[in-house]
PDB file of C-alpha atoms in Angstrom:
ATOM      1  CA  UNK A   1      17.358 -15.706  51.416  1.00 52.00           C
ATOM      2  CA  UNK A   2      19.715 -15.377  54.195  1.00 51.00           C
ATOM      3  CA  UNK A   3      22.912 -17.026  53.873  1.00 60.00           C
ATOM      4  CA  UNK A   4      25.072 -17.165  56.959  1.00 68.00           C
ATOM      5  CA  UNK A   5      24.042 -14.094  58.320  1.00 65.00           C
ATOM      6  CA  UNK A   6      21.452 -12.809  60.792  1.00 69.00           C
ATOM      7  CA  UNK A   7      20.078 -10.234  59.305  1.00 71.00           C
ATOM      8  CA  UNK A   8      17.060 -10.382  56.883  1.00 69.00           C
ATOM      9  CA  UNK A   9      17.795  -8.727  53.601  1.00 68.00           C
ATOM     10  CA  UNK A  10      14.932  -7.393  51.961  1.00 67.00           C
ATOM     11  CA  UNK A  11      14.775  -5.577  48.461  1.00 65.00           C
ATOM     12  CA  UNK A  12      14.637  -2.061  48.131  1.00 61.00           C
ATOM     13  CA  UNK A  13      11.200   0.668  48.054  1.00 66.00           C
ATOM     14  CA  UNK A  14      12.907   1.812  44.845  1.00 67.00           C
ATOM     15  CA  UNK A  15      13.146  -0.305  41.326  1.00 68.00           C
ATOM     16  CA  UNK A  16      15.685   0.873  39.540  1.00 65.00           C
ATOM     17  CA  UNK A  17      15.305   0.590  35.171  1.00 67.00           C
ATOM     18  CA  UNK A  18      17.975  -1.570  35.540  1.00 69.00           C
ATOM     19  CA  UNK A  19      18.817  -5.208  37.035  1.00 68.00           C
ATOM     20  CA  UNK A  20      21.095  -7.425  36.422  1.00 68.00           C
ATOM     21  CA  UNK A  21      20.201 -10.726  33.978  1.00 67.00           C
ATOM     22  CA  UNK A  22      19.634 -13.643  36.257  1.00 68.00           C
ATOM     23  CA  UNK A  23      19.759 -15.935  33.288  1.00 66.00           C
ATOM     24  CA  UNK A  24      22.878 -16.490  31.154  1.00 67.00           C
ATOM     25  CA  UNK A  25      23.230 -15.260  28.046  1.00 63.00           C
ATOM     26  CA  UNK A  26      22.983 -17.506  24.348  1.00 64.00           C
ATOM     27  CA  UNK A  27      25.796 -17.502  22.179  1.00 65.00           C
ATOM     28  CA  UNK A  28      24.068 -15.972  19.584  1.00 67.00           C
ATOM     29  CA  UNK A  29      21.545 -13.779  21.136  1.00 69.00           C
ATOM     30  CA  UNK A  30      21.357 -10.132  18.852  1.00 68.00           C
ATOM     31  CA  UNK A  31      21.547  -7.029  20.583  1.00 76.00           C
ATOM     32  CA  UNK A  32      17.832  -5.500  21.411  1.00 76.00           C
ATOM     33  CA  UNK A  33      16.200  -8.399  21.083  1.00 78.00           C
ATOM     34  CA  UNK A  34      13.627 -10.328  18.637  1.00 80.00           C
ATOM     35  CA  UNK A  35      10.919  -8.134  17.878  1.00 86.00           C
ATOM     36  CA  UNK A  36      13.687  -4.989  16.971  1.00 89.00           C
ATOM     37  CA  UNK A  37      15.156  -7.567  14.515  1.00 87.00           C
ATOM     38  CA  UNK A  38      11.876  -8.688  13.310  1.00 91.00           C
ATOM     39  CA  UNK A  39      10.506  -5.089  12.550  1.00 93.00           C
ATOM     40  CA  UNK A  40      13.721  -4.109  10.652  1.00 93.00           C
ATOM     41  CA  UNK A  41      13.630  -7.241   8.355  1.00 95.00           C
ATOM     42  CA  UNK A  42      10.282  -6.384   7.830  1.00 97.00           C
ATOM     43  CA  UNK A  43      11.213  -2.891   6.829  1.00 98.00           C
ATOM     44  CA  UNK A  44      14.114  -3.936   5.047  1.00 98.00           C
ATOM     45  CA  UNK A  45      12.287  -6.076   2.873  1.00 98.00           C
ATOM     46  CA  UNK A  46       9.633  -3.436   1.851  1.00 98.00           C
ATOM     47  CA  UNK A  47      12.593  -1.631   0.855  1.00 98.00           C
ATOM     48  CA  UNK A  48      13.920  -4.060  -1.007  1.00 98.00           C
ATOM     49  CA  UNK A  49      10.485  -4.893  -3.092  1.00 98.00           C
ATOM     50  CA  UNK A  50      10.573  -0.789  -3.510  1.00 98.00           C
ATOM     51  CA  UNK A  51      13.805  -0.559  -4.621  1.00 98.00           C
ATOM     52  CA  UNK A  52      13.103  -3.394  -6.995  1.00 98.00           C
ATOM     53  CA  UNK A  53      10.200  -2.222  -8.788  1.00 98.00           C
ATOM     54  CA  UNK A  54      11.442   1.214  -9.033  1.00 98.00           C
ATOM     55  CA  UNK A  55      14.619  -0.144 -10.926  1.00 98.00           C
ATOM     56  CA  UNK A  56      12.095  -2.000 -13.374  1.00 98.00           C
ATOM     57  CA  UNK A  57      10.118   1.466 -13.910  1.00 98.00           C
ATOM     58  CA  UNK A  58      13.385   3.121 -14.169  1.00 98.00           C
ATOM     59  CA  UNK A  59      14.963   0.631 -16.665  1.00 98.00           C
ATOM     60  CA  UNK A  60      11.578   0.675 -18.602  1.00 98.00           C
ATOM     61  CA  UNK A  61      11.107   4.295 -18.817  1.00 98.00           C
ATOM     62  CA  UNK A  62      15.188   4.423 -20.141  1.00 98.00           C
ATOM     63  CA  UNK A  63      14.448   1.464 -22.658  1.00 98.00           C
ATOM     64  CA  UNK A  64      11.427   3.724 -24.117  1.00 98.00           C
ATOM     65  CA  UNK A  65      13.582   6.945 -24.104  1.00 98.00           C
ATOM     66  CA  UNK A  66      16.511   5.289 -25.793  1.00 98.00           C
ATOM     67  CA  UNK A  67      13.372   3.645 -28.645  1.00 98.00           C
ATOM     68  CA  UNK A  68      12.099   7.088 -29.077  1.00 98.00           C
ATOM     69  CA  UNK A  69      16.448   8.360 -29.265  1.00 98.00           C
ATOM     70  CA  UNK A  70      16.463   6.063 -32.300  1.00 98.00           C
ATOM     71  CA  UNK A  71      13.169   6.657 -33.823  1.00 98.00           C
ATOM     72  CA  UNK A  72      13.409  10.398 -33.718  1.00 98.00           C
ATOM     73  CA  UNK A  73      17.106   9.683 -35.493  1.00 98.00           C
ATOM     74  CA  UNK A  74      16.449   7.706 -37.880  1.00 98.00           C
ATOM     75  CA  UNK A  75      13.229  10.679 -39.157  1.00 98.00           C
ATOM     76  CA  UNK A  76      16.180  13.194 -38.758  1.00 98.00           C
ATOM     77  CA  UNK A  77      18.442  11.235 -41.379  1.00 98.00           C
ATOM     78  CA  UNK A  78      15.132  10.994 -43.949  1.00 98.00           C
ATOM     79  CA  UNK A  79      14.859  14.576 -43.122  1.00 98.00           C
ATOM     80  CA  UNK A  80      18.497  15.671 -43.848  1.00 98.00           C
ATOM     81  CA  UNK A  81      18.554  13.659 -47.327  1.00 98.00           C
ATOM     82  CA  UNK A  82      15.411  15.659 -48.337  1.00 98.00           C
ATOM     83  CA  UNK A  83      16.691  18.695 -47.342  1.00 98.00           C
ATOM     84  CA  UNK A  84      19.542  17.712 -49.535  1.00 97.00           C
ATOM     85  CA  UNK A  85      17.364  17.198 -52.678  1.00 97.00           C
ATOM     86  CA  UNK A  86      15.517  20.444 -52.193  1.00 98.00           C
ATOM     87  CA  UNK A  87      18.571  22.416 -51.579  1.00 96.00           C
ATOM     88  CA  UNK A  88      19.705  20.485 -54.671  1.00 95.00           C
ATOM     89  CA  UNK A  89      16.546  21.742 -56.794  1.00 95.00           C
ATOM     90  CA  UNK A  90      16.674  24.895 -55.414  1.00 94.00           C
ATOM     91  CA  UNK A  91      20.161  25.842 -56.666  1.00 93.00           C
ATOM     92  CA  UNK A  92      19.032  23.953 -60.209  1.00 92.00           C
ATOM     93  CA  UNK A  93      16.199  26.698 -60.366  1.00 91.00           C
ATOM     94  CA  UNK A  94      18.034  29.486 -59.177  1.00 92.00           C
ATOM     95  CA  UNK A  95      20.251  29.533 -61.848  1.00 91.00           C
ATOM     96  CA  UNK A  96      20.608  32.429 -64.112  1.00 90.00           C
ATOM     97  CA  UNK A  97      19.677  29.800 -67.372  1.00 91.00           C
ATOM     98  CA  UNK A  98      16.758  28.525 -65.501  1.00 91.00           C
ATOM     99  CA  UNK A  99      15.375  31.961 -64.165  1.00 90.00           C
ATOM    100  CA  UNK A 100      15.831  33.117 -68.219  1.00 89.00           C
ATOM    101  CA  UNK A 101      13.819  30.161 -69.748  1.00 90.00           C
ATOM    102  CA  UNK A 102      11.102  30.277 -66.918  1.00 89.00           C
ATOM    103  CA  UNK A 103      10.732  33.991 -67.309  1.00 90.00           C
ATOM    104  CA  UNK A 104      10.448  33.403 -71.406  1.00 90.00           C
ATOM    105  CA  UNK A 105       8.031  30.491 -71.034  1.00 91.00           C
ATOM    106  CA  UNK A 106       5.367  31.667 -68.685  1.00 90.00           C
ATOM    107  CA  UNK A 107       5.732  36.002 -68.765  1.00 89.00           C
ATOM    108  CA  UNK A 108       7.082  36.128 -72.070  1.00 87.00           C
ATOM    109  CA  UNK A 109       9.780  37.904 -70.666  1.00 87.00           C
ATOM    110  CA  UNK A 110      13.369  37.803 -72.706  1.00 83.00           C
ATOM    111  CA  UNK A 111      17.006  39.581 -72.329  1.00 82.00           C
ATOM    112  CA  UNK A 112      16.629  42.441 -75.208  1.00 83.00           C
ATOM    113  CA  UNK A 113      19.098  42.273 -77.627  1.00 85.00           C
ATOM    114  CA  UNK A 114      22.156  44.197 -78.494  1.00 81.00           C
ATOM    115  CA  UNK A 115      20.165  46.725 -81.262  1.00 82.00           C
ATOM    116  CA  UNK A 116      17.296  46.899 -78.821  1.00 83.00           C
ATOM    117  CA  UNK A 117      18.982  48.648 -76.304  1.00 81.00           C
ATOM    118  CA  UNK A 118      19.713  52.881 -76.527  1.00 79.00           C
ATOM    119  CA  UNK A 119      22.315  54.164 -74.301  1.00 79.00           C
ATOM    120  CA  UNK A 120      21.910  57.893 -73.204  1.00 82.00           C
ATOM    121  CA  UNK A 121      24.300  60.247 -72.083  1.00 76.00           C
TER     122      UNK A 121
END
C-alpha cells in the first residue's frame, strides 16, 4: 500500500505481541474479552449455589442445636424440682425425731432414761 511515495513499505521479520486494533471499539465491550467473563460467571455461580446450600446446612444444623438447647432445659428444670423433693425428704429423715422413731421401730433402739443412766467419777 503505497501512498504517495516511492518506496515500497513492507512489514517487519519481527511480530511484535502487540498491534494496534484495526477495528473500532463497541461501547460496551468488557475488558479481556468474552470467554474471561464467561468463565467467571460460571465460577461465580458455583459459588453462589455453594454458598447457598452451606447456609441451609448451617441454619439446619443451628435450628437442631437450639431444639436440643431447649430439650436438654426443659429435663434440667424436671431435674432441679426433684432434686428439690429429695433434698426436701432428706432433711424430713434426717431429723433428730425421725432418726429416734426409725431407730425404735426397726433396731429396737431407744434414748435410756434418766434412772438408767450411772455417772462415774
Amino acid at each position: 500500500m503505497n501512498y504517495q511515495n516511492s518506496c515500497t513499505i513492507g512489514r517487519p521479520v519481527f511480530q511484535p505481541g502487540f498491534t494496534q486494533r484495526r477495528g473500532r471499539r463497541r461501547a460496551f465491550e468488557l475488558p479481556g474479552g468474552a470467554m474471561l467473563w464467561l468463565a467467571a460467571v460460571k465460577v461465580a455461580l458455583v459459588a453462589v449455589g455453594v454458598a447457598l446450600i452451606v447456609n441451609l446446612w448451617l441454619g439446619h444444623a443451628v435450628s437442631t442445636v437450639r431444639q436440643d438447647i431447649a430439650t436438654i432445659a426443659e429435663h434440667q428444670l424436671v431435674l432441679k424440682d426433684e432434686q428439690m423433693a429429695l433434698l426436701a425428704e432428706r432433711a424430713g429423715l434426717m431429723s433428730e425425731q425421725q432418726v429416734q422413731r426409725e431407730a425404735g421401730s426397726r433396731l429396737a433402739l431407744f434414748a435410756p432414761e434418766q434412772d438408767q443412766v450411772l455417772k462415774l467419777r
